[in-house]
Rosetta silent file (secondary structure, phi, psi, omega in degrees, C-alpha in Angstrom):
SEQUENCE: XXXXXXXXXXXXXXXXXXXXXXXXXXXXXXXXXXXXXXXXXXXXXXXXXXXXXXXXXXXXXXXXXXXXXXXXXXXXXXXXXXXXXXXXXXXXXXXXXXXXXXXXXXXXXXXXXXXXXXXXXXXXXXXXXXXXXXXXXXXXXXXXXXXXXXXXXXXXXXXXXXXXXXXXXXXXXXXXXXXXXXXXXXXXXXXXXXXXXXXXXXXXXXXXXXXXXXXXXXXXXXXXXXXXXXXXXXXXXXXXXXXXXXXXXXXXXXXXXXXXXXXXXXXXXXXXXXXXXXXXXX
SCORE:     score description
SCORE:     0.000 S_00000001
   1 L     0.000  -52.986  176.407   97.842 -196.599  -28.216 S_00000001
   2 H   -56.697  -47.832 -178.277  100.675 -194.026  -28.688 S_00000001
   3 H   -62.707  -34.188  177.084  103.328 -196.639  -28.571 S_00000001
   4 H   -66.521  -37.470  179.362  101.449 -198.682  -31.187 S_00000001
   5 H   -63.545  -37.812  179.542  101.221 -195.697  -33.388 S_00000001
   6 H   -63.983  -42.244 -178.505  104.925 -195.168  -33.035 S_00000001
   7 H   -69.731  -40.665 -170.523  105.643 -198.743  -34.143 S_00000001
   8 H   -73.297  -50.325 -174.615  103.152 -198.622  -37.007 S_00000001
   9 H   -85.613  -38.622  177.987  103.972 -195.159  -38.470 S_00000001
  10 H   -67.273  -47.131  178.549  107.619 -194.704  -37.301 S_00000001
  11 H   -64.109  -39.741 -178.820  108.730 -198.066  -38.756 S_00000001
  12 H   -59.857  -48.451 -178.670  106.643 -197.572  -41.837 S_00000001
  13 H   -64.256  -38.549  178.759  108.194 -194.221  -42.569 S_00000001
  14 H   -60.810  -43.365 -175.529  111.763 -195.611  -41.873 S_00000001
  15 H   -64.111  -44.632 -173.499  111.157 -198.460  -44.276 S_00000001
  16 H   -75.800  -33.610  175.657  109.815 -196.188  -47.137 S_00000001
  17 H   -60.145  -39.314  175.560  112.617 -193.608  -46.645 S_00000001
  18 H   -64.140  -39.971 -174.735  115.091 -196.406  -47.100 S_00000001
  19 H   -62.297  -37.999 -179.340  113.197 -197.578  -50.132 S_00000001
  20 H   -70.305  -37.609  173.865  113.465 -194.168  -51.646 S_00000001
  21 H   -55.357  -33.149 -176.189  117.218 -193.982  -50.855 S_00000001
  22 H   -59.318   -8.713  172.569  117.620 -197.252  -52.732 S_00000001
  23 H   -51.453  -27.523 -177.015  117.427 -195.181  -55.939 S_00000001
  24 H   -66.438  -19.150  177.045  121.171 -195.182  -55.518 S_00000001
  25 H   -90.074   -4.025  177.088  121.258 -198.860  -56.475 S_00000001
  26 L   -65.527  122.188 -178.161  119.651 -198.431  -59.794 S_00000001
  27 L   -65.566  137.209 -179.848  122.092 -199.467  -62.552 S_00000001
  28 L    99.208   -9.215 -176.890  123.231 -196.580  -64.783 S_00000001
  29 L  -108.101    6.243  179.626  122.750 -193.786  -62.147 S_00000001
  30 L   -57.329  -34.824  176.713  126.155 -194.050  -60.386 S_00000001
  31 L  -115.385   56.741 -170.985  127.370 -191.076  -62.306 S_00000001
  32 L   -45.472  127.159  179.230  124.115 -189.265  -62.442 S_00000001
  33 L  -137.697  167.145  178.729  124.013 -186.596  -65.141 S_00000001
  34 L   -76.631  153.275  174.770  121.254 -184.597  -66.892 S_00000001
  35 L   150.775  172.405 -176.742  119.842 -186.207  -69.983 S_00000001
  36 H   -61.943  -47.696 -173.039  117.010 -188.303  -71.329 S_00000001
  37 H   -64.553  -43.714 -179.888  118.210 -191.629  -70.126 S_00000001
  38 H   -59.316  -45.548 -173.749  118.817 -190.342  -66.525 S_00000001
  39 H   -69.886  -35.453  178.053  115.396 -188.735  -66.442 S_00000001
  40 H   -60.834  -49.930 -176.940  113.768 -191.824  -67.852 S_00000001
  41 H   -63.639  -36.517  178.757  115.361 -194.084  -65.177 S_00000001
  42 H   -62.474  -46.591 -175.583  114.425 -191.638  -62.388 S_00000001
  43 H   -69.759  -38.043  177.595  110.867 -191.391  -63.575 S_00000001
  44 H   -65.604  -42.352 -178.733  110.477 -195.093  -64.055 S_00000001
  45 H   -59.092  -51.297 -179.657  111.841 -195.698  -60.569 S_00000001
  46 H   -60.113  -40.055 -174.357  109.336 -193.274  -58.965 S_00000001
  47 H   -69.394  -40.462 -175.526  106.415 -194.739  -60.948 S_00000001
  48 H   -66.393  -38.217 -172.436  107.363 -198.333  -59.872 S_00000001
  49 H   -80.983  -30.297  176.082  107.706 -197.560  -56.147 S_00000001
  50 H   -66.493  -45.571  176.598  104.482 -195.441  -56.151 S_00000001
  51 H   -62.077  -33.743  175.758  102.577 -198.461  -57.649 S_00000001
  52 H   -69.390  -37.753  175.604  104.103 -200.667  -54.999 S_00000001
  53 H   -64.819  -37.195 -179.468  103.069 -198.292  -52.302 S_00000001
  54 H   -67.927  -34.612  175.551   99.541 -198.089  -53.673 S_00000001
  55 H   -75.471  -25.484 -176.442   99.329 -201.844  -53.604 S_00000001
  56 H   -92.299  -36.309 -167.589  100.633 -202.187  -49.994 S_00000001
  57 L  -130.916  164.655 -179.784   98.991 -199.338  -48.203 S_00000001
  58 L  -144.044  159.862 -178.638   95.830 -197.301  -47.978 S_00000001
  59 H    55.382 -135.230 -171.146   94.626 -194.112  -46.325 S_00000001
  60 H   -60.115  -28.116 -171.317   96.900 -192.507  -43.724 S_00000001
  61 H   -78.171  -33.363  173.426   99.479 -195.241  -44.031 S_00000001
  62 H   -69.211  -35.838  178.136   99.828 -194.506  -47.787 S_00000001
  63 H   -63.184  -43.062  177.151  100.117 -190.784  -47.117 S_00000001
  64 H   -67.395  -47.672 -172.267  102.896 -191.457  -44.641 S_00000001
  65 H   -67.366  -38.865 -173.268  104.713 -193.913  -46.987 S_00000001
  66 H   -67.881  -39.436 -178.449  104.575 -191.699  -50.075 S_00000001
  67 H   -70.210  -41.470 -172.156  106.032 -188.676  -48.233 S_00000001
  68 H   -73.608  -32.744 -178.937  108.822 -190.630  -46.485 S_00000001
  69 H   -62.787  -44.761 -179.405  109.568 -192.505  -49.775 S_00000001
  70 H   -71.149  -33.529  169.073  109.826 -189.263  -51.690 S_00000001
  71 H   -60.353  -47.393  175.075  112.153 -187.758  -49.091 S_00000001
  72 H   -61.665  -33.025  176.385  114.204 -190.766  -49.228 S_00000001
  73 H   -73.001  -43.078  174.467  114.336 -190.583  -53.029 S_00000001
  74 H   -57.548  -40.033  174.441  115.470 -186.859  -52.852 S_00000001
  75 H   -61.732  -48.717  174.860  118.145 -187.972  -50.401 S_00000001
  76 H   -49.237  -46.806  179.309  119.231 -190.690  -52.750 S_00000001
  77 H   -66.274  -38.204  176.652  119.497 -188.345  -55.725 S_00000001
  78 H   -60.580  -40.602  172.277  121.538 -186.080  -53.517 S_00000001
  79 H   -56.666  -47.637  177.594  123.829 -188.829  -52.669 S_00000001
  80 H   -63.103  -33.752  173.924  124.354 -189.584  -56.329 S_00000001
  81 H   -76.400  -26.726 -177.286  125.171 -186.039  -57.121 S_00000001
  82 H   -71.172  -42.744 -173.916  127.415 -185.844  -54.154 S_00000001
  83 H  -111.479    4.528 -176.857  129.551 -188.846  -55.020 S_00000001
  84 L   -93.698    6.057  179.169  129.051 -189.105  -58.851 S_00000001
  85 L    67.724   24.213 -179.169  131.724 -186.526  -59.797 S_00000001
  86 L   -82.843  154.243  172.476  129.055 -184.118  -61.049 S_00000001
  87 L   -77.806   -0.377  172.925  129.614 -180.339  -61.082 S_00000001
  88 L  -100.410   29.051  177.046  126.291 -180.344  -59.146 S_00000001
  89 H   -47.670  -49.276 -169.481  128.049 -181.919  -56.161 S_00000001
  90 H   -74.528  -23.299  173.366  127.214 -179.115  -53.752 S_00000001
  91 H   -66.553  -31.697  177.292  123.597 -179.261  -54.846 S_00000001
  92 H   -66.658  -41.755  174.401  123.607 -182.860  -53.859 S_00000001
  93 H   -55.584  -48.731  177.309  124.816 -181.866  -50.285 S_00000001
  94 H   -57.429  -49.183  175.313  121.866 -179.547  -50.267 S_00000001
  95 H   -57.109  -49.091  177.648  119.272 -182.128  -51.302 S_00000001
  96 H   -50.911  -45.933 -177.600  120.637 -184.527  -48.617 S_00000001
  97 H   -63.846  -44.386 -178.354  120.435 -181.839  -45.999 S_00000001
  98 H   -57.664  -52.239 -168.498  116.890 -180.787  -46.974 S_00000001
  99 H   -70.827  -40.479  177.419  115.434 -184.229  -47.262 S_00000001
 100 H   -65.990  -37.533  179.268  116.964 -185.510  -44.004 S_00000001
 101 H   -62.868  -50.768 -175.574  115.882 -182.466  -42.061 S_00000001
 102 H   -65.942  -46.168  176.222  112.168 -182.958  -43.152 S_00000001
 103 H   -58.272  -47.581 -173.132  112.170 -186.663  -42.612 S_00000001
 104 H   -67.780  -24.620  175.809  113.857 -186.537  -39.192 S_00000001
 105 H   -64.287  -41.809  177.469  111.260 -184.018  -37.952 S_00000001
 106 H   -69.565  -41.109  177.129  108.672 -186.763  -38.475 S_00000001
 107 H   -61.364  -51.217 -175.349  110.695 -189.545  -37.062 S_00000001
 108 H   -63.358  -36.207  179.149  111.759 -187.744  -34.017 S_00000001
 109 H   -67.157  -36.057  172.980  108.232 -186.574  -33.324 S_00000001
 110 H   -52.665  -38.848 -179.215  107.141 -190.216  -33.649 S_00000001
 111 H   -77.825  -43.829 -170.117  109.575 -191.106  -30.931 S_00000001
 112 H   -94.905  -26.289  178.661  109.064 -188.289  -28.465 S_00000001
 113 L  -147.533   72.051 -173.263  105.432 -187.242  -28.849 S_00000001
 114 H   -67.878  -27.649 -179.870  103.523 -189.735  -31.019 S_00000001
 115 H   -57.855  -29.969  169.751  100.217 -188.267  -29.736 S_00000001
 116 H   -89.219    1.697 -179.394  101.005 -185.174  -31.844 S_00000001
 117 L   -67.205  138.267  175.341  102.250 -186.965  -34.860 S_00000001
 118 L  -159.289  173.657  177.426  100.581 -186.080  -38.143 S_00000001
 119 H   -57.886  -33.031 -178.131  101.391 -185.602  -41.834 S_00000001
 120 H   -64.243  -19.240  178.876  102.147 -182.026  -40.898 S_00000001
 121 H   -66.318  -13.421  177.074  105.155 -183.312  -38.772 S_00000001
 122 H   -76.025  -20.474  175.677  107.049 -183.708  -42.017 S_00000001
 123 L    71.979   22.348 -178.645  106.869 -179.905  -42.274 S_00000001
 124 L   -73.913  -33.253 -177.536  106.399 -180.188  -46.012 S_00000001
 125 L  -111.222   38.527 -178.979  103.525 -177.820  -45.985 S_00000001
 126 L   -40.106  -63.442 -179.555  105.140 -175.369  -43.470 S_00000001
 127 L  -170.558  162.857  179.661  103.880 -172.186  -45.105 S_00000001
 128 H   -65.459  -33.300  178.126  103.665 -170.563  -48.493 S_00000001
 129 H   -62.141  -36.184 -175.488  106.610 -168.301  -47.530 S_00000001
 130 H   -71.215  -40.806  178.928  108.712 -171.349  -46.793 S_00000001
 131 H   -67.726  -37.251  177.664  107.935 -172.893  -50.159 S_00000001
 132 H   -62.507  -43.094  178.278  108.613 -169.676  -51.979 S_00000001
 133 H   -59.338  -44.136  179.574  111.898 -169.298  -50.158 S_00000001
 134 H   -62.881  -44.507 -174.844  112.959 -172.876  -51.275 S_00000001
 135 H   -70.828  -36.273 -176.650  112.001 -172.235  -54.886 S_00000001
 136 H   -66.367  -33.385  176.080  113.750 -168.900  -54.944 S_00000001
 137 H   -67.844  -33.323  174.073  117.054 -170.686  -53.799 S_00000001
 138 H   -68.843  -39.869  176.368  116.676 -173.126  -56.575 S_00000001
 139 H   -69.333  -44.928  179.990  116.170 -170.504  -59.217 S_00000001
 140 H   -58.876  -43.522  175.749  119.099 -168.416  -57.905 S_00000001
 141 H   -58.715  -53.191 -178.779  121.428 -171.499  -57.982 S_00000001
 142 H   -55.325  -49.460 -178.622  120.415 -172.477  -61.467 S_00000001
 143 H   -68.373  -36.182 -174.668  120.833 -168.997  -63.020 S_00000001
 144 H   -75.511  -30.641 -177.611  124.095 -168.251  -61.228 S_00000001
 145 H   -70.816  -35.061  179.817  125.408 -171.764  -62.190 S_00000001
 146 H   -73.835  -39.338 -177.171  124.636 -170.907  -65.894 S_00000001
 147 H   -89.759  -38.078  179.013  125.995 -167.464  -65.764 S_00000001
 148 L  -134.700   66.534 -172.619  128.811 -167.719  -63.219 S_00000001
 149 H   -54.735  -31.460  177.536  129.694 -171.440  -62.880 S_00000001
 150 H   -65.198  -25.223  174.369  132.837 -170.773  -60.933 S_00000001
 151 H   -61.925  -26.583  177.126  130.759 -169.242  -58.162 S_00000001
 152 H   -90.770    9.960 -178.692  129.208 -172.583  -57.506 S_00000001
 153 H  -115.789   19.105  179.273  132.472 -174.314  -57.176 S_00000001
 154 L   -86.793   80.919 -166.371  133.843 -172.769  -53.976 S_00000001
 155 H   -58.521  -38.407 -179.963  134.215 -176.027  -52.179 S_00000001
 156 H   -65.128  -37.818 -176.630  135.495 -174.582  -48.825 S_00000001
 157 H   -74.892  -41.020  175.878  132.488 -172.250  -48.575 S_00000001
 158 H   -65.365  -40.680 -179.036  130.006 -174.994  -49.356 S_00000001
 159 H   -67.017  -29.535  172.927  131.739 -177.261  -46.855 S_00000001
 160 H   -64.542  -40.208  175.869  131.418 -174.501  -44.223 S_00000001
 161 H   -62.932  -42.233  178.754  127.738 -174.311  -45.098 S_00000001
 162 H   -58.339  -44.273 -177.773  127.506 -178.072  -44.669 S_00000001
 163 H   -63.764  -39.185  176.276  129.004 -177.837  -41.187 S_00000001
 164 H   -56.151  -48.351  178.453  126.465 -175.099  -40.304 S_00000001
 165 H   -57.935  -46.985 -178.159  123.676 -177.455  -41.462 S_00000001
 166 H   -64.040  -39.343  179.458  125.011 -180.327  -39.374 S_00000001
 167 H   -71.532  -43.707  179.454  125.451 -178.298  -36.208 S_00000001
 168 H   -61.847  -39.663  177.461  122.042 -176.714  -36.669 S_00000001
 169 H   -68.599  -36.564  174.430  120.365 -180.108  -37.174 S_00000001
 170 H   -63.681  -40.968  173.317  122.050 -181.475  -34.145 S_00000001
 171 H   -57.264  -50.573 -174.085  120.960 -178.514  -32.051 S_00000001
 172 H   -64.635  -48.034 -176.469  117.405 -178.906  -33.158 S_00000001
 173 H   -62.923  -39.645  172.432  117.157 -182.651  -32.696 S_00000001
 174 H   -48.795  -48.978 -177.290  118.872 -182.281  -29.291 S_00000001
 175 H   -69.027  -34.212 -179.065  116.219 -179.961  -28.221 S_00000001
 176 H   -66.725  -41.297 -175.869  113.297 -182.050  -29.494 S_00000001
 177 H   -69.804  -39.120  174.267  114.720 -185.075  -27.642 S_00000001
 178 H   -64.665  -43.381  173.840  115.331 -183.212  -24.476 S_00000001
 179 H   -68.689  -25.457 -179.332  111.930 -181.652  -24.413 S_00000001
 180 H    58.902 -138.243 -179.860  110.204 -184.967  -25.187 S_00000001
 181 H   -63.325   -8.584  174.289  106.474 -184.775  -25.098 S_00000001
 182 H   -80.108  -15.301  177.443  106.597 -181.112  -24.288 S_00000001
 183 L   -82.430  137.980  176.294  107.808 -180.395  -27.837 S_00000001
 184 L  -147.349  140.951  176.515  105.244 -179.571  -30.443 S_00000001
 185 L   -62.220  -23.928 -173.521  105.498 -178.087  -33.932 S_00000001
 186 L  -115.906  135.873 -178.819  102.525 -175.778  -33.139 S_00000001
 187 L   -66.113  127.873 -176.988  102.642 -173.254  -30.374 S_00000001
 188 L   -88.242  138.478 -179.044  100.211 -174.321  -27.674 S_00000001
 189 L   -98.221  -10.455  179.964   97.619 -171.901  -26.287 S_00000001
 190 L  -131.756  136.542 -175.501   96.426 -174.097  -23.449 S_00000001
 191 L   -80.177  127.091  179.482   98.524 -175.774  -20.816 S_00000001
 192 L   -91.953  163.415 -173.841   98.103 -179.594  -20.638 S_00000001
 193 L   -65.938  -28.339 -175.122   98.590 -181.503  -17.367 S_00000001
 194 L   -89.946   -0.483  170.853  101.811 -183.132  -18.824 S_00000001
 195 L   -60.582  134.101  178.465  103.407 -179.785  -19.616 S_00000001
 196 L  -145.177  155.697  178.052  106.549 -179.029  -17.676 S_00000001
 197 L   -83.621  114.177  178.388  109.251 -176.274  -17.982 S_00000001
 198 L   -92.464  121.300 -175.688  112.348 -177.812  -19.445 S_00000001
 199 L  -132.526    6.691 -179.974  115.603 -176.038  -18.228 S_00000001
 200 L  -100.714  174.486  176.880  118.084 -178.994  -18.379 S_00000001
 201 H    60.836 -132.743 -178.377  120.477 -180.268  -21.056 S_00000001
 202 H   -62.897  -21.074  179.974  120.554 -178.095  -24.153 S_00000001
 203 H   -79.028   -7.994  174.825  117.921 -175.778  -22.543 S_00000001
 204 H   -85.073   -7.976  177.484  120.355 -174.788  -19.923 S_00000001
 205 L   -99.924  -42.111  178.590  122.460 -173.098  -22.796 S_00000001
 206 L  -138.299  142.031  177.300  119.504 -171.627  -24.734 S_00000001
 207 L   -66.929  -25.440 -175.984  115.867 -170.939  -24.073 S_00000001
 208 L  -137.622   70.000 -178.719  115.064 -171.929  -27.738 S_00000001
 209 H   -65.489  -35.871  177.062  117.644 -174.367  -28.946 S_00000001
 210 H   -66.603  -30.937  178.023  115.358 -175.729  -31.619 S_00000001
 211 H   -85.380  -23.901  167.822  114.884 -172.389  -33.140 S_00000001
 212 H   -67.854  -45.678  176.379  118.608 -171.691  -32.972 S_00000001
 213 H   -57.018  -47.353 -176.287  119.325 -174.903  -34.741 S_00000001
 214 H   -68.273  -41.128 -175.280  116.627 -174.193  -37.459 S_00000001
 215 H   -53.629  -58.231 -172.283  117.987 -170.572  -37.835 S_00000001
 216 H   -81.184  -20.205  170.601  121.539 -171.643  -38.645 S_00000001
 217 H   -69.839  -41.822 -178.360  120.516 -174.727  -40.624 S_00000001
 218 H   -62.077  -42.427  172.934  118.418 -172.564  -42.972 S_00000001
 219 H   -60.448  -41.000  179.844  121.325 -170.289  -43.505 S_00000001
 220 H   -62.105  -33.764 -175.916  123.791 -173.074  -43.948 S_00000001
 221 H   -68.942  -27.441 -176.479  121.726 -174.525  -46.778 S_00000001
 222 H   -80.206  -35.639  173.216  122.166 -171.336  -48.769 S_00000001
 223 H   -65.706  -38.303  171.644  125.939 -171.158  -48.011 S_00000001
 224 H   -49.288  -54.991 -175.994  126.132 -174.788  -49.254 S_00000001
 225 L   -79.340   -2.557  176.096  124.659 -173.516  -52.696 S_00000001
 226 L    61.807   40.440  177.286  126.935 -170.330  -52.663 S_00000001
 227 L   -99.182   97.254 -174.710  123.750 -168.278  -53.130 S_00000001
 228 H   -62.327  -41.032  178.846  124.693 -164.767  -52.066 S_00000001
 229 H   -64.263  -53.566  179.764  121.232 -163.249  -52.543 S_00000001
 230 H   -63.130  -34.275  178.331  119.437 -166.032  -50.606 S_00000001
 231 H   -53.269  -45.997 -179.018  122.032 -166.085  -47.813 S_00000001
 232 H   -69.077  -46.872  177.389  121.007 -162.505  -47.078 S_00000001
 233 H   -60.552  -45.518 -178.579  117.384 -163.078  -47.683 S_00000001
 234 H   -68.216  -28.540  178.805  117.140 -166.204  -45.605 S_00000001
 235 H   -71.418  -40.352 -177.913  119.045 -164.589  -42.742 S_00000001
 236 H   -73.779  -44.473 -179.546  116.728 -161.556  -42.569 S_00000001
 237 H   -61.839  -48.328 -179.644  113.503 -163.588  -43.165 S_00000001
 238 H   -60.691  -42.482 -175.086  114.511 -166.244  -40.540 S_00000001
 239 H   -67.217  -46.192 -177.633  115.527 -163.642  -37.984 S_00000001
 240 H   -67.069  -46.852  178.966  112.228 -161.884  -38.290 S_00000001
 241 H   -52.445  -57.576 -179.781  110.248 -165.079  -38.149 S_00000001
 242 H   -68.349  -18.197  175.302  111.912 -166.264  -35.131 S_00000001
 243 H   -70.526  -48.473  177.886  111.840 -162.937  -33.325 S_00000001
 244 H   -66.565  -33.672 -175.816  107.974 -162.884  -33.765 S_00000001
 245 H   -80.247  -39.661  179.697  107.563 -166.527  -32.893 S_00000001
 246 H   -63.284  -41.397 -177.061  109.713 -166.376  -29.866 S_00000001
 247 H   -65.275  -46.413 -173.655  107.858 -163.173  -28.455 S_00000001
 248 H   -72.152  -38.660  179.694  104.496 -165.097  -29.066 S_00000001
 249 H   -71.189  -35.961 -175.867  105.658 -168.244  -27.542 S_00000001
 250 H   -75.166  -29.021  169.702  107.252 -166.671  -24.481 S_00000001
 251 H   -61.004  -45.795  170.538  104.093 -164.804  -23.670 S_00000001
 252 H   -63.287  -42.465 -178.487  102.285 -168.114  -23.525 S_00000001
 253 H   -65.174  -37.706  173.973  105.052 -169.725  -21.421 S_00000001
 254 H   -58.526  -39.517  170.608  104.822 -166.886  -18.920 S_00000001
 255 H   -68.869  -30.085  179.541  101.111 -167.609  -18.508 S_00000001
 256 H   -72.121  -42.407 -158.504  101.787 -171.287  -18.245 S_00000001
 257 H  -119.663  -15.528  176.025  104.781 -171.146  -15.834 S_00000001
 258 L    60.639 -138.190 -175.238  104.681 -167.659  -14.262 S_00000001
 259 H   -56.577  -33.234 -178.238  107.691 -166.643  -12.137 S_00000001
 260 H   -56.566  -48.869 -179.014  109.424 -169.935  -12.881 S_00000001
 261 H   -68.100  -36.537  179.181  109.671 -169.000  -16.524 S_00000001
 262 H   -68.117  -37.610  174.617  110.528 -165.364  -15.832 S_00000001
 263 H   -63.550  -47.187  178.004  113.458 -166.438  -13.675 S_00000001
 264 H   -63.254  -35.670  177.841  114.603 -168.870  -16.319 S_00000001
 265 H   -67.491  -32.784  176.895  114.336 -166.112  -18.929 S_00000001
 266 H   -75.085  -25.554 -179.901  116.563 -163.836  -16.981 S_00000001
 267 H   -88.621  -39.196 -170.183  119.257 -166.503  -16.592 S_00000001
 268 L  -113.854  122.472  178.350  119.345 -168.097  -20.018 S_00000001
 269 L   -62.182  165.244  167.015  119.731 -166.210  -23.451 S_00000001
 270 L   -74.224  -34.421 -166.689  117.984 -167.185  -26.705 S_00000001
 271 L    68.292   12.616  171.373  121.314 -167.362  -28.386 S_00000001
 272 L  -106.452  138.371 -172.142  119.824 -165.983  -31.485 S_00000001
 273 L   -59.269  121.946  171.866  121.439 -162.582  -32.462 S_00000001
 274 L    65.891   26.025  174.404  119.661 -159.490  -31.168 S_00000001
 275 L  -116.348  115.625 -179.871  116.547 -161.467  -30.078 S_00000001
 276 L  -111.273    0.688 -178.593  115.650 -161.173  -26.415 S_00000001
 277 L    78.229 -156.907 -173.613  112.134 -162.463  -26.511 S_00000001
 278 L   -74.738  147.076  176.753  108.964 -161.215  -24.758 S_00000001
 279 L   -84.867  137.146  176.693  109.447 -158.202  -22.437 S_00000001
 280 L   -88.596  141.986  179.430  108.794 -158.731  -18.849 S_00000001
 281 L   -75.153  142.466 -175.511  106.622 -156.216  -17.105 S_00000001
 282 L   -68.781    0.000    0.000  108.473 -154.227  -14.334 S_00000001
């Protein structure tokens, strides 16, 4: 059953993501710029592929298809901006980073833990705070680009942010693949029979490598955009979120695995700055 679901939804999402990316093949968009013609071409392309998806799929499959296709479309627009000689090149890097992160969360979940796979695995509706943070970064980038255009053309700084994004993404996906079916986007309150304590691979370096990856990925996206306000804001907000999340999760893990987790916790750090996790009772 789970394997069949992986084939049906994993392959469906991959095909639809590729369909979205194919916006790069639309004639007239190779040097994407703002303007009526560009907006008309992009709007027409979105309308056509949405009609196609409506004709091909129903129910859950349509919901998966439209999300994957939209993320592919965003990635395709990012590629056009990145390689089209536009002054929005770094924003294109950001769009690619954002769309690939959200799509890969779904795809990797389909591979490692199809039983937990749902539309929420795209993490598109993560939280209101997450959406507000994303919108605030777009607003800051746009305003600063209008007022201080030179600030958005610091290529070496944006490239450093891109490296942070890549490293963070690799860390997170390595953690998901290593944990396998033990990984879940939702903190589990009850121990299943299949749950086991993973301490090998990337988990022998960090107790929470997926959070370490996400932490540096999120900060890296703002460095790509050269957003000084959001770099500070994302750092503080992400640090607070992961501090609280790790404390909550480790209390559960201590209940699940007892002394085994306590010994593991003493040996392996979180690798997040100034976050030590749940306090052990003396």
């Amino acid at each position: 059953m789970a394997g069949g679901r992986l084939v049906a939804e994993g392959r469906l999402s991959a095909g639809c993501f590729a369909l979205g990316v194919s916006v790069t093949l639309v004639p007239g968009l190779s040097g994407i710029q703002s303007g009526f013609v560009t907006r008309a071409l992009l709007g027409t392309y979105l309308a056509v592929i949405n009609v196609l998806l409506l004709l091909l799929y129903r129910g859950l499959h349509y919901q998966v298809a439209v999300r994957a296709c939209f993320l592919g479309f965003v990635c395709g627009c990012g590629l056009l901006l990145s390689f089209g000689g536009s002054s929005w090149q770094h924003f294109g890097w950001y769009l690619c980073s954002l769309s690939i992160f959200h799509y890969s969360e779904y795809l990797v979940t389909a591979v490692i833990n199809p039983k937990s796979l749902s539309l929420d695995s795209f993490l598109l509706n993560h939280s209101v705070e997450y959406k507000l943070a994303a919108m605030s970064s777009w607003v800051e980038f746009t305003i600063e680009k209008l007022l201080f255009p030179g600030l958005k053309q610091i290529t070496w700084l944006s490239f450093f942010g891109l490296l942070m994004v890549l490293v963070g993404e690799l860390l997170r996906k390595a953690a998901m693949l290593t944990a396998g079916s033990n990984f879940n986007h939702i903190v589990q309150n009850e121990k299943a029979e299949t749950h086991r304590l993973v301490t090998t691979g990337i988990y022998s370096w960090s107790r929470h490598p997926s959070y370490v990856g996400w932490f540096y990925w999120s900060i890296g996206t703002q460095i790509i955009l050269c957003n000084p306000i959001c770099v500070v804001g994302y750092t503080l907000a992400s640090w607070r979120f992961f501090r609280e999340r790790i404390e909550e999760e480790e209390m559960t893990l201590i209940q699940f695995f007892g002394e085994d987790y306590e010994h593991y916790k003493k040996r392996i750090p979180t690798r997040l700055p100034f976050i030590k996790g749940a306090k052990l009772e003396p």
